[in-house]
Structure formats: C-alpha cells, structure tokens
Short mmCIF file of C-alpha atoms in Angstrom, two decimals:
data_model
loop_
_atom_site.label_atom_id
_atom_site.label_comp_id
_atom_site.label_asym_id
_atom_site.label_seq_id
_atom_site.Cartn_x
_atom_site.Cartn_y
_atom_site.Cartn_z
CA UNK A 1 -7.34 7.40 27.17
CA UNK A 2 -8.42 9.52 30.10
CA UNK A 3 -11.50 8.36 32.53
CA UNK A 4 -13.69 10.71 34.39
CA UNK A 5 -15.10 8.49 36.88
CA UNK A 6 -18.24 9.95 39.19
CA UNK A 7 -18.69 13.48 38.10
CA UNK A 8 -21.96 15.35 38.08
CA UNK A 9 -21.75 16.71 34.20
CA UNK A 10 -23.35 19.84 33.34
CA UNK A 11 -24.44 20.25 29.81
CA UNK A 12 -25.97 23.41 29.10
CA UNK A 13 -27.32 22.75 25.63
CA UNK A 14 -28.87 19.77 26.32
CA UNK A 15 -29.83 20.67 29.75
CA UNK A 16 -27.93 17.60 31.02
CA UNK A 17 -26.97 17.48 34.55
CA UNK A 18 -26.23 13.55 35.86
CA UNK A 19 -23.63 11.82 37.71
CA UNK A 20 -22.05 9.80 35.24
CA UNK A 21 -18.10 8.92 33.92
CA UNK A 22 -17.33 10.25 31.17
CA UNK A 23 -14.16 8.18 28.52
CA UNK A 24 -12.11 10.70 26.65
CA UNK A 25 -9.98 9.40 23.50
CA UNK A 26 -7.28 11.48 21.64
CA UNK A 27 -9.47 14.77 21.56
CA UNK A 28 -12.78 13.34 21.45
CA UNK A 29 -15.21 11.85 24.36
CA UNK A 30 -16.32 8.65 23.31
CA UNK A 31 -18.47 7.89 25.69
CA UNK A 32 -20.47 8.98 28.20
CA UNK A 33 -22.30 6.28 30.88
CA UNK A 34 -23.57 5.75 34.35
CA UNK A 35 -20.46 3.52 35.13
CA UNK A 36 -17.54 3.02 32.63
CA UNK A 37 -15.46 -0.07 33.28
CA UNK A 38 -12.13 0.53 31.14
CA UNK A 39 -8.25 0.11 31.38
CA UNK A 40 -6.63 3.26 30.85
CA UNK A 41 -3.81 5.14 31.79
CA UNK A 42 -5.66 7.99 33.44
CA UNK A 43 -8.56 8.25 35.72
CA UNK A 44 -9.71 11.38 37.74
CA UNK A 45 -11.89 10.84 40.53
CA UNK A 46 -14.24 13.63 39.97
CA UNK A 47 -16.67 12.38 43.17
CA UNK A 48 -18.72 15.21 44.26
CA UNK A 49 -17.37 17.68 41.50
CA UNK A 50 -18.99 19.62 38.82
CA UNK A 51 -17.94 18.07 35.10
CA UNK A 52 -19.03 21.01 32.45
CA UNK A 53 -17.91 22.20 29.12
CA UNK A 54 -14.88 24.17 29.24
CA UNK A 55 -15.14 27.81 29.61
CA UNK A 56 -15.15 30.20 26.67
CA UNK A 57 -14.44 33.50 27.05
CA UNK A 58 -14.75 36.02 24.46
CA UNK A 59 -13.13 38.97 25.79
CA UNK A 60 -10.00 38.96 26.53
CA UNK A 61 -6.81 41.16 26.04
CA UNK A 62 -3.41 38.99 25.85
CA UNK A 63 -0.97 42.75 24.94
CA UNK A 64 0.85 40.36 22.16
CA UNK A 65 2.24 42.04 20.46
CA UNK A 66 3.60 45.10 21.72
CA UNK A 67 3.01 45.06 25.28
CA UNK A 68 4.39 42.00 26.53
CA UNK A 69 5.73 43.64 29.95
CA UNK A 70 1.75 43.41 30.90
CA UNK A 71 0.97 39.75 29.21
CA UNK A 72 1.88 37.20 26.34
CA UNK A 73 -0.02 35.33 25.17
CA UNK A 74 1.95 32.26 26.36
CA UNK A 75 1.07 33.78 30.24
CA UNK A 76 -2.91 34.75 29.31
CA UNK A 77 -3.00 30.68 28.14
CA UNK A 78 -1.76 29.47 31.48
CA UNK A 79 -4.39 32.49 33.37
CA UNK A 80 -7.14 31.06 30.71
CA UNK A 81 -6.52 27.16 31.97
CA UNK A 82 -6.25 28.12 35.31
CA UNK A 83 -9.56 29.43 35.74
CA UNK A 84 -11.18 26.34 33.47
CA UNK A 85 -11.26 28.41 30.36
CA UNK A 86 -10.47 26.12 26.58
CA UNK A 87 -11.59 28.81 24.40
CA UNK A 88 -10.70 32.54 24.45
CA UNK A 89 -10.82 35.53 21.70
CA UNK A 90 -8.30 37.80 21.74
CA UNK A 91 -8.86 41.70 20.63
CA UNK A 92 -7.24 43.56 18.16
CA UNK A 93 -5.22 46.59 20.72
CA UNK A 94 -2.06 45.50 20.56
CA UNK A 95 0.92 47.07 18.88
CA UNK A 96 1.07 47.07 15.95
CA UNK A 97 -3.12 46.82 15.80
CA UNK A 98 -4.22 43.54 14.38
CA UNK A 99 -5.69 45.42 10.96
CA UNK A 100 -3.62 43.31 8.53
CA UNK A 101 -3.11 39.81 7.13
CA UNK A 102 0.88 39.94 8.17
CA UNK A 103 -0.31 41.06 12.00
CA UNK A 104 -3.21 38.59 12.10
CA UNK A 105 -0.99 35.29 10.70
CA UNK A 106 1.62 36.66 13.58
CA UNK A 107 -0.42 36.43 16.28
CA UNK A 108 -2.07 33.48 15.26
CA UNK A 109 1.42 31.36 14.63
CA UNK A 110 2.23 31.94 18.38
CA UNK A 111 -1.63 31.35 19.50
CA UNK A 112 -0.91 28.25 17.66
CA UNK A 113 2.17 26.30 20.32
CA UNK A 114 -0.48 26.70 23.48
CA UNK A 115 -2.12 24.57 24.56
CA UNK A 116 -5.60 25.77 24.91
CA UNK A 117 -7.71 27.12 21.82
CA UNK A 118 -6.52 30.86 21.25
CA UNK A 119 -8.82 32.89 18.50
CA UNK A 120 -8.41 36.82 17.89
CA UNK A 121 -10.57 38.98 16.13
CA UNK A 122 -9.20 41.70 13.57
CA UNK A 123 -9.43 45.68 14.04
CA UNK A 124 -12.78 47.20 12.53
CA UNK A 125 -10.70 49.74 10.92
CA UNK A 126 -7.36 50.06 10.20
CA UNK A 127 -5.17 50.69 13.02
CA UNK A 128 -8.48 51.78 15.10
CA UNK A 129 -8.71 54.72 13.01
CA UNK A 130 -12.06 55.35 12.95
CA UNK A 131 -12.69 55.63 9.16
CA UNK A 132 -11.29 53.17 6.93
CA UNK A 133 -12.50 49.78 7.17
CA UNK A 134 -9.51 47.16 7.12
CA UNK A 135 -10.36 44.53 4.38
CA UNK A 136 -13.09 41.58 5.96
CA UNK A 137 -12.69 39.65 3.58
CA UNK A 138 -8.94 38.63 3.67
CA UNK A 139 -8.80 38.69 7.28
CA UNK A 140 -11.97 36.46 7.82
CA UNK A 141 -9.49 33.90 5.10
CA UNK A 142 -6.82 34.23 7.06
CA UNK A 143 -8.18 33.28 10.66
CA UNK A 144 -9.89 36.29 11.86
CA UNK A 145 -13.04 35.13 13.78
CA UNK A 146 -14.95 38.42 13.66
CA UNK A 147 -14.14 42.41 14.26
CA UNK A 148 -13.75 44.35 17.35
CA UNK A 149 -11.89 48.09 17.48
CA UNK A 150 -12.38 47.28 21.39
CA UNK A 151 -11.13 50.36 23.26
CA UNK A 152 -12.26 52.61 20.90
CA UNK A 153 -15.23 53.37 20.13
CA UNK A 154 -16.73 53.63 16.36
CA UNK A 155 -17.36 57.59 16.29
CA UNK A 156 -19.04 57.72 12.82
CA UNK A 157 -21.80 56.50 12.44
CA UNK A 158 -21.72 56.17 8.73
CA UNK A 159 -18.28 53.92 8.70
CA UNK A 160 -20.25 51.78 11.58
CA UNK A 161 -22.74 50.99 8.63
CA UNK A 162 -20.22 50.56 6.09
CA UNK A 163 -18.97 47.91 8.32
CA UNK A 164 -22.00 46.74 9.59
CA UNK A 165 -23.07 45.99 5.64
CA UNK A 166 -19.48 44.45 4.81
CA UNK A 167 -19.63 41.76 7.87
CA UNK A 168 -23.07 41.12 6.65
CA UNK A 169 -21.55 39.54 3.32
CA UNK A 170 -19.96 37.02 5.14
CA UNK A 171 -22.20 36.77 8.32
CA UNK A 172 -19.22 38.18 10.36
CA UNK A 173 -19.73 39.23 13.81
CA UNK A 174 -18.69 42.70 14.94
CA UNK A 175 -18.25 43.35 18.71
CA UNK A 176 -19.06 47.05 20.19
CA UNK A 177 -17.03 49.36 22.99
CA UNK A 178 -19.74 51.99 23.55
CA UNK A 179 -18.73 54.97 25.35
CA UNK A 180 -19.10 58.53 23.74
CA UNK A 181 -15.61 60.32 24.26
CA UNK A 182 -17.47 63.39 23.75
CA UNK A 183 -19.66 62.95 26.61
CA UNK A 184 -17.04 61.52 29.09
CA UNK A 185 -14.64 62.82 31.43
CA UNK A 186 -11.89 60.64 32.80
CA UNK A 187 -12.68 57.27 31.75
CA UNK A 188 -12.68 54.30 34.29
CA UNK A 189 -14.22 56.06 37.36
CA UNK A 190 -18.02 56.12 37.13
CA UNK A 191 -19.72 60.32 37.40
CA UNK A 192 -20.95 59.80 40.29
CA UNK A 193 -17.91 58.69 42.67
CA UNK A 194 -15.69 60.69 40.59
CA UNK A 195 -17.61 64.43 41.52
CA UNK A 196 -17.96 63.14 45.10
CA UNK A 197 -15.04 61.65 45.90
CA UNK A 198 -12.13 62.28 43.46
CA UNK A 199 -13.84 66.01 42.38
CA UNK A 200 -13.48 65.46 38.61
CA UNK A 201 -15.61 64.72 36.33
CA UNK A 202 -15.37 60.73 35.02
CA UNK A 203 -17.59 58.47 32.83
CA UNK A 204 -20.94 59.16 32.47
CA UNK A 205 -23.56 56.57 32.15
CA UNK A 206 -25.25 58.57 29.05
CA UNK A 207 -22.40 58.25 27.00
CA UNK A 208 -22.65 54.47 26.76
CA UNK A 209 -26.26 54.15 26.47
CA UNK A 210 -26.81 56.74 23.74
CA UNK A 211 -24.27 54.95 22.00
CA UNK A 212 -25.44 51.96 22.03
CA UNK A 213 -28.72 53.52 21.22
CA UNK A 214 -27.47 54.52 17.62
CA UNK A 215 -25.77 51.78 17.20
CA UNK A 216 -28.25 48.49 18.01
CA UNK A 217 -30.72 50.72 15.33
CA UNK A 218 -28.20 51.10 12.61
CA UNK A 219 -27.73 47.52 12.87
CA UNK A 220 -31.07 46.90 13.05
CA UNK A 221 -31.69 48.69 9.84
CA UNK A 222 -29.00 46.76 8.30
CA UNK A 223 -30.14 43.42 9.82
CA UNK A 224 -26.44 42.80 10.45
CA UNK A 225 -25.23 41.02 13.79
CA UNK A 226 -24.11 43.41 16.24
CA UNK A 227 -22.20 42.30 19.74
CA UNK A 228 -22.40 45.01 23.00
CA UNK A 229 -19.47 44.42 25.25
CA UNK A 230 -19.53 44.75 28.35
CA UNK A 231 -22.49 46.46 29.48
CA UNK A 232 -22.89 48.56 32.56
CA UNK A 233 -26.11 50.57 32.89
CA UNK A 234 -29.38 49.89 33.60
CA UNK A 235 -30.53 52.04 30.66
CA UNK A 236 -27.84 49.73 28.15
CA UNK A 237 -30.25 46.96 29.13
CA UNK A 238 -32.83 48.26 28.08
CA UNK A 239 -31.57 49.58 24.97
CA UNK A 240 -30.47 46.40 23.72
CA UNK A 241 -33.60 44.53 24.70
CA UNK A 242 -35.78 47.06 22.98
CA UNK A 243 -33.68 46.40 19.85
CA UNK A 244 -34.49 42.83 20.53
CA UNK A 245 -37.91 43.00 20.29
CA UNK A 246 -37.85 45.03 16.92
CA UNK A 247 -35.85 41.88 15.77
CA UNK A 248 -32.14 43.45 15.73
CA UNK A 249 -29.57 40.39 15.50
CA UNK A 250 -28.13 42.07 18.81
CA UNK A 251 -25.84 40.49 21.24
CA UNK A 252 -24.76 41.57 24.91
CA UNK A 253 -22.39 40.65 27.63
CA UNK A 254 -21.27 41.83 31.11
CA UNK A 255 -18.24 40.93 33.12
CA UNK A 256 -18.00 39.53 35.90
CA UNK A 257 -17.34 42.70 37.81
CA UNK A 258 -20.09 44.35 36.69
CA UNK A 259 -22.66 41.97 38.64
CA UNK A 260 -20.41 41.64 41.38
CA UNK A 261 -19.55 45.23 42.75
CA UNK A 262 -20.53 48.66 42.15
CA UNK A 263 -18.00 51.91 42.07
CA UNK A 264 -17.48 51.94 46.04
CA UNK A 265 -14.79 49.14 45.34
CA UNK A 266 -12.98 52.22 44.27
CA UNK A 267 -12.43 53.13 48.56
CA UNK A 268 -11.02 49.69 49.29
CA UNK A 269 -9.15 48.46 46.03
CA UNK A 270 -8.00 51.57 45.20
CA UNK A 271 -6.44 51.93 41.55
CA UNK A 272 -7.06 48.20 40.73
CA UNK A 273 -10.62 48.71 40.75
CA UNK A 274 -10.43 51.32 37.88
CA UNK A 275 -11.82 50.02 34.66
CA UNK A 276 -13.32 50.48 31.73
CA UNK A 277 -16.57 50.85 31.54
CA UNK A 278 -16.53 52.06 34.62
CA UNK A 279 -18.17 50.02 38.08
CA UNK A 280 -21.24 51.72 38.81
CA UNK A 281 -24.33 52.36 41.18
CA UNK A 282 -25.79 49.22 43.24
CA UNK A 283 -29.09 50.04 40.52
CA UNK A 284 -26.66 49.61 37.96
CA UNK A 285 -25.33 46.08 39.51
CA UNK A 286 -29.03 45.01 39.65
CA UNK A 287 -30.03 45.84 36.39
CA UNK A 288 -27.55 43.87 34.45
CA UNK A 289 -28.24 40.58 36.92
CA UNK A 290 -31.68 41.11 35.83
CA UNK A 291 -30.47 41.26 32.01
CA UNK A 292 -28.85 37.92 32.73
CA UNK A 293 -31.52 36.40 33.99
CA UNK A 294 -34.05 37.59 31.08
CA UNK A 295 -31.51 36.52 28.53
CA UNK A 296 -30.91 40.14 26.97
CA UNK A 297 -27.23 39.70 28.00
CA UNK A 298 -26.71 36.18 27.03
CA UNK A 299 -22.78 36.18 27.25
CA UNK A 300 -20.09 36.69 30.78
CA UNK A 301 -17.12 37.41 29.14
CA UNK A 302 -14.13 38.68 31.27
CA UNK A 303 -12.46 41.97 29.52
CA UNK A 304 -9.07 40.30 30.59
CA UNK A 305 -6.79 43.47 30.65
CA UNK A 306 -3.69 42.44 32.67
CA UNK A 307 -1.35 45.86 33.34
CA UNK A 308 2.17 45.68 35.08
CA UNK A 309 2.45 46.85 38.42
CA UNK A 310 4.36 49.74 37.87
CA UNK A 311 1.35 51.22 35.68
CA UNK A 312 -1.67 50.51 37.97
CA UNK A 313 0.73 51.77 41.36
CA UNK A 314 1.07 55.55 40.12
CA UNK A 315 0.02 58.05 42.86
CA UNK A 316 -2.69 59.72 40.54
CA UNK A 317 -5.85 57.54 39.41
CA UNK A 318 -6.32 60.30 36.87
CA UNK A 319 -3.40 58.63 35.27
CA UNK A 320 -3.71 54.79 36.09
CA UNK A 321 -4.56 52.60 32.93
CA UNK A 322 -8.27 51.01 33.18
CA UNK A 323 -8.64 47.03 33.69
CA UNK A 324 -8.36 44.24 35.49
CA UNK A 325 -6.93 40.39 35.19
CA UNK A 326 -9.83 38.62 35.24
CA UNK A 327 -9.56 34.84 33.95
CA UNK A 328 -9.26 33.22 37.32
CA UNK A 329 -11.57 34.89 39.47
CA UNK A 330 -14.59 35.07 36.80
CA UNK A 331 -16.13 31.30 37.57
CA UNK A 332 -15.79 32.00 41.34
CA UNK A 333 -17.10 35.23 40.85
CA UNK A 334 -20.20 33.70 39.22
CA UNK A 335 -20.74 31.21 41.26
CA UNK A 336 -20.20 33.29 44.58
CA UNK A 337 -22.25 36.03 43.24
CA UNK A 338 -24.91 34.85 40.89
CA UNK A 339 -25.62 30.97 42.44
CA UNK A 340 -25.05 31.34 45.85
CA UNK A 341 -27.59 34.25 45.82
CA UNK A 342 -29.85 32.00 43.81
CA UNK A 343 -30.56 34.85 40.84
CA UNK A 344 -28.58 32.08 38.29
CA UNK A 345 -28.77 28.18 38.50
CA UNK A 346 -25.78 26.77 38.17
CA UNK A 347 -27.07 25.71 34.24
CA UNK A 348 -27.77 29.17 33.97
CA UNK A 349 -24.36 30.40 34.87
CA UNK A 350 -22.84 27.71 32.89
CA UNK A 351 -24.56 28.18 29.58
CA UNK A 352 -23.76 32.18 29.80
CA UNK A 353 -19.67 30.95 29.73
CA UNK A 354 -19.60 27.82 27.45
CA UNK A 355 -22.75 27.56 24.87
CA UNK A 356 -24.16 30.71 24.29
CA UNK A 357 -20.42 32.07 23.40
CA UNK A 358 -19.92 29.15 21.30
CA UNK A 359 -23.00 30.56 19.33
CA UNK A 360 -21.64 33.74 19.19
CA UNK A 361 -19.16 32.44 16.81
CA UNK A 362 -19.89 29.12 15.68
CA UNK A 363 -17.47 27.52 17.54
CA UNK A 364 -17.79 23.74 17.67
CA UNK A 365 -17.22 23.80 21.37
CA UNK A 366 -19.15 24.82 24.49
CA UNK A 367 -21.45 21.55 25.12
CA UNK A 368 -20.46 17.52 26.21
CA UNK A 369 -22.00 14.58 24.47
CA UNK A 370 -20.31 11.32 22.80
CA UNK A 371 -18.07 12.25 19.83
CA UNK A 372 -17.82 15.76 20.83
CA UNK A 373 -14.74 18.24 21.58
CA UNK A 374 -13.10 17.00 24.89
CA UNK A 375 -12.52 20.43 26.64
CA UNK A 376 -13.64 20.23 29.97
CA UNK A 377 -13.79 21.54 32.97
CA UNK A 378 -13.92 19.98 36.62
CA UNK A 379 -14.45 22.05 39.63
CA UNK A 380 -15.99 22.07 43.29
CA UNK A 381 -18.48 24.75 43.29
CA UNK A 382 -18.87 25.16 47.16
CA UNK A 383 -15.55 25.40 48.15
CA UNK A 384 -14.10 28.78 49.41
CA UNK A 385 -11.26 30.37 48.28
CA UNK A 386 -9.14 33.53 49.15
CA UNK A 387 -8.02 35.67 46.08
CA UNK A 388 -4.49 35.81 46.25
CA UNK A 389 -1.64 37.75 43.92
CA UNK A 390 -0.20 34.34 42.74
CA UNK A 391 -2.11 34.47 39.44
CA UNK A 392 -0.75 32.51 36.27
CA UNK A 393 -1.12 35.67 34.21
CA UNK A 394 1.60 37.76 34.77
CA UNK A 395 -0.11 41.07 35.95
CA UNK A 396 -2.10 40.78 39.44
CA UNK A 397 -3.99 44.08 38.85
CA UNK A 398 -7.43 42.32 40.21
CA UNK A 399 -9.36 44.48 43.10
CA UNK A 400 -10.70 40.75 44.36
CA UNK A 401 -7.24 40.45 46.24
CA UNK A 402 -7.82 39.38 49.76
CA UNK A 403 -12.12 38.37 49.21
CA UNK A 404 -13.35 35.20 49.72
CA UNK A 405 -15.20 33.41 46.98
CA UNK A 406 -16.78 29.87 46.13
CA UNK A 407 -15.42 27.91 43.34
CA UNK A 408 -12.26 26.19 43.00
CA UNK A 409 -10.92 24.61 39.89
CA UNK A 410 -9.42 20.95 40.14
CA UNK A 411 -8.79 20.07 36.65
CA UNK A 412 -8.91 22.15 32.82
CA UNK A 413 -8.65 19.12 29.66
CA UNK A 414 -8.54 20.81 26.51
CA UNK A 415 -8.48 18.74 23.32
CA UNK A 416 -8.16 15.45 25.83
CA UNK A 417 -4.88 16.59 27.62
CA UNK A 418 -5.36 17.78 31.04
CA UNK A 419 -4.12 21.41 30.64
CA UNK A 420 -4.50 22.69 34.28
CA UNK A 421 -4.57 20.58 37.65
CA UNK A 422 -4.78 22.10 40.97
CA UNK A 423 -1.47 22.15 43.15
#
C-alpha cells in the first residue's frame, strides 16, 4: 500500500480541493481522510504540495513506428511521466499509418509493457489518403479509441461526412487538423512574421478558420462529435463557439504554446519555435486564453512532436520539420502562464488536463475519490524551474530552453506504482 500523507488534493470534477492523505491499494485509492493512520510500506510526504488527478493528454505524437530516431514510444512514456501525465493518445502519422487492424494491434502490443496508460487513435482514411475511409468498425474492436488523420487535413468535404456519419454509428470521436493547403504558404511560420521577416509567404490564419468553418457545420448537420485540435486564431474561437450555440457536438483544444507565446519566439528560439499551426499575433494569444476561460476550448493537449536534432538544426527554416517536445514543460507552462497571471484557477487549469479529456473519450480516469483509478499526480506549483535540454523524451526540440517557469513535478503514480519521482 502507498500513503499520501498531507497533500492539498485537487479534484476537478467534484470541485474538491482539501488537505487530506490519501491510501492507495493495488491500483485503486481506498480511501481518502483528513488523517490516515496505517502501516504501510510507502508513505510520501506530500506537505505543502498539490495532489491532483494525473494528467491526460490527448495529443501526442510518439513516431512508433517508423520514426524511432525522433521518439519510441518507450521514450514518449518516460517524457509523459515526467511531466505528471498517466494518460496519453497517440496519433495515427507514423510509418506505416495506423489505418489497419495489423498496424493498430502493433502499436498497441508495445503501448502495452509501459508503464503509464498509452491509447492511439486510428487514421481517418487509409494511409491519410484523403478519400477512402479505413474501416471504424474493426478498428474501434480492436483498440482504436477514436480517428484522427492529424497532419493532414480532410480536403473533401464529402468523405469528412462520410466519416462524420460512420463514427456516428458507434459514437466515435473524430479529431480535426484544420489548415487549408490551398490557402497556405510554408507551413509552421505564421503570414505575418514570415512576409516581414523571412520574405515568404507562410501560414495564413484564413486557412484554418475557414476550415474549421465547413467543418464544425457539416458536423453539425450530421449531429456527429467533432474534435478541433489545436486552435490558434482568434476567428477559430469564434467559429467553434458559434457552432456551439447552434448545438454542434464540437470540441476544441489549444496547446500550451499557443497561450504562452506568439510568433516573435521565432527571433530568439529560432527553428525550435517552428510549428504547426503556426505561433501567432499577441491578439491571437489572447483570444484563445479567453476561449479557455469561456469553456469553448475545454481541452490543453500538448501536440507532442519530438524531431532529432539533426532535422530541426538545418540552416533553412523553409526546410525544418514543424513541432515541438512538449510533455514536460506543458503543466509549468500552465501554471506559469495561465495561474500566475490569474486568467485560470488552478481548478480551472486542472480540469482542462485531467477531466474534461477524460470526457472526451470516456476514459475512466481524470478525477480522485475512494475506489477510483490511482493515477496521480503530486507537484509544487510555486516553485521555479529553468527549462533545460535533459528531457526524458529523446528529442529536445522545445523553444522553452533556457526560460524560467513555475511548476515542478515531485512524484507521477499511475495504476498505484509511483512511475516518476524527482531526482
């Protein structure tokens, strides 16, 4: 048995927040009291700590297979842990794509031997094709937790229906990239910066908006549930609230980038601050805080997308892949740049990476109460840190490098084992 003696526990769902102990059994918290008097073999001290649910993230990009030389998904595990995350969904760009039962049962066999909980979602359409829809129904059988061509956006309109209609049979979830290739130039520097500065032209904000546009009202016609990833424009927030209103079962998240900088990282970070969507005006940055705080974007999820060194260090950004590791700075980032500036409680924050994407898929996780999941994580939410390169994950492509941020994670228990301590 492990004892969690003195913590203040969070509980988003139940809008808990005490100082308490908390007695963990096998994989299950038995009980939760003011003061716990029991013999066991483990007790953390969690005095003056924060006790929450552990982190779920459902964004993240783990390269396996196919592109191990960036991450594993062994090495996005240990990142996951190490910034207090028990719960993660993988998506479906690897090589080959995940479109097929053989892929799928692959990547979930080696999902299986870490020690966190690893889910992946299956391709929209087969090998991110763009027009034939892989087969929902066999994948959903065999493990699939929803349907994401993530990376590349859904072009036709029509097959986004078709889709749209087939998850709707089996109340499936399918998550959205929205940026229209026809309306972009080089992806993962925002128009703006990229005209200025770099004298090309880059992404434009219209070409995720309209997208999302079409797409919130084709699933609102088809009352399906719809996911937006990653938001970045004032104008997607709007969007996806006015679908809202009309009653569209539409979903949103932003990264933790996206409310923490805007494109002129670009001048300091250089190449590691090019991602996908891109980072974008200070209007931008303020928009999607204020979707946070409304509830339109009910979900932080990272976009994970670790890249080796030796991609993200070539002399021309025209040519640098987009993305960032993200896993261990996103809590910090959060708490440094959504508490500390008081536009999130600390509840707030905490039900946008535990509960609410718990919802999204009906996972029995995200919340702490007596017989529940024991995934947990303990941290100190005032004390600073310097981003360093010495991540878990294997890539260190993160423009946070060298910034100081709140948040430090002491302890990650996932299914009762203590899966990440602080050194």
């Amino acid at each position: 048995m492990l004892l969690i003696k003195n913590g203040r526990v969070i509980d988003p769902k139940t809008n808990y927040d005490q100082v308490c102990d908390i007695l963990v059994n096998n994989d299950r918290i038995i009980k939760i009291a003011e003061t716990i008097e029991e013999q066991t073999s483990e007790v953390i001290d969690a005095n003056g700590l924060i006790v929450a649910p552990g982190l779920i993230d459902v964004h993240v990009h783990f390269r396996e297979p196919g592109q191990t030389h960036k991450e594993d998904i062994h090495t996005g595990a240990l990142a996951a842990a190490a910034g207090g995350f028990t719960s993660v969904v993988m998506m479906a760009n690897t090589n080959p794509v995940i479109s097929t039962p053989n892929v799928l049962e692959e990547v979930l066999e080696s999902a299986k031997k870490e020690k966190i909980k690893i889910k992946t979602v299956a391709s929209v359409t087969q090998n991110f094709d763009g027009k034939n829809v892989t087969d929902f129904e066999n994948l959903l059988n065999k493990g699939a937790v929803g349907f994401s061509d993530d990376g590349i956006p859904l072009r036709d309109a029509g097959v986004l229906k078709e889709a749209l209609l087939e998850a709707k049979k089996y109340n499936a979830l399918i998550s959205l990239h929205e940026e229209d290739p026809s309306l972009n130039g080089i992806l993962g520097i925002n128009e703006d910066i990229a005209k200025s500065h770099f004298h090309f032209c880059g992404a434009s904000g219209v070409a995720e908006y309209s997208m999302i546009a079409r797409d919130v009202m084709i699933a609102y016609d088809c009352q399906s549930k719809l996911h937006i990833q990653h938001l970045s424009k004032a104008e997607s927030v709007k969007v996806v609230s006015f679908a809202q209103s009309l009653g569209a079962k539409v979903t949103a998240e932003v990264s933790p980038q996206h409310f923490s900088k805007t494109q002129d990282l670009l001048l300091t970070a250089g190449n590691n601050a090019k991602m996908n969507p891109p980072l974008r005006l200070e209007s931008d940055r303020k928009a999607v805080i204020e979707g946070l705080k409304s509830g339109v974007i009910s979900v932080i999820a990272t976009d994970h997308a670790p890249h080796h060194q030796d991609e993200k260090n070539k002399k021309d950004i025209k040519k640098v892949p987009s993305g960032m590791t993200g896993l261990e700075t996103s809590l910090s980032l959060g708490l440094t740049n959504l508490v500390e500036t008081k536009q999130l409680s600390l509840m707030e924050l905490l039900e946008k990476m535990t509960i609410n994407p718990a919802n999204l898929y009906g996972f029995d996780c995200g919340y702490i109460r007596e017989n529940g999941p024991a995934d947990l994580v303990i941290f100190s939410d005032k004390e600073k840190r310097v981003i360093t390169k010495n991540f878990n994950s294997k890539a260190s492509n993160s423009p946070f490098i060298g910034e100081e941020l709140s948040g430090v994670i002491k302890y990650t228990i996932c299914n009762g084992k203590i899966v990440y301590k602080e050194k």
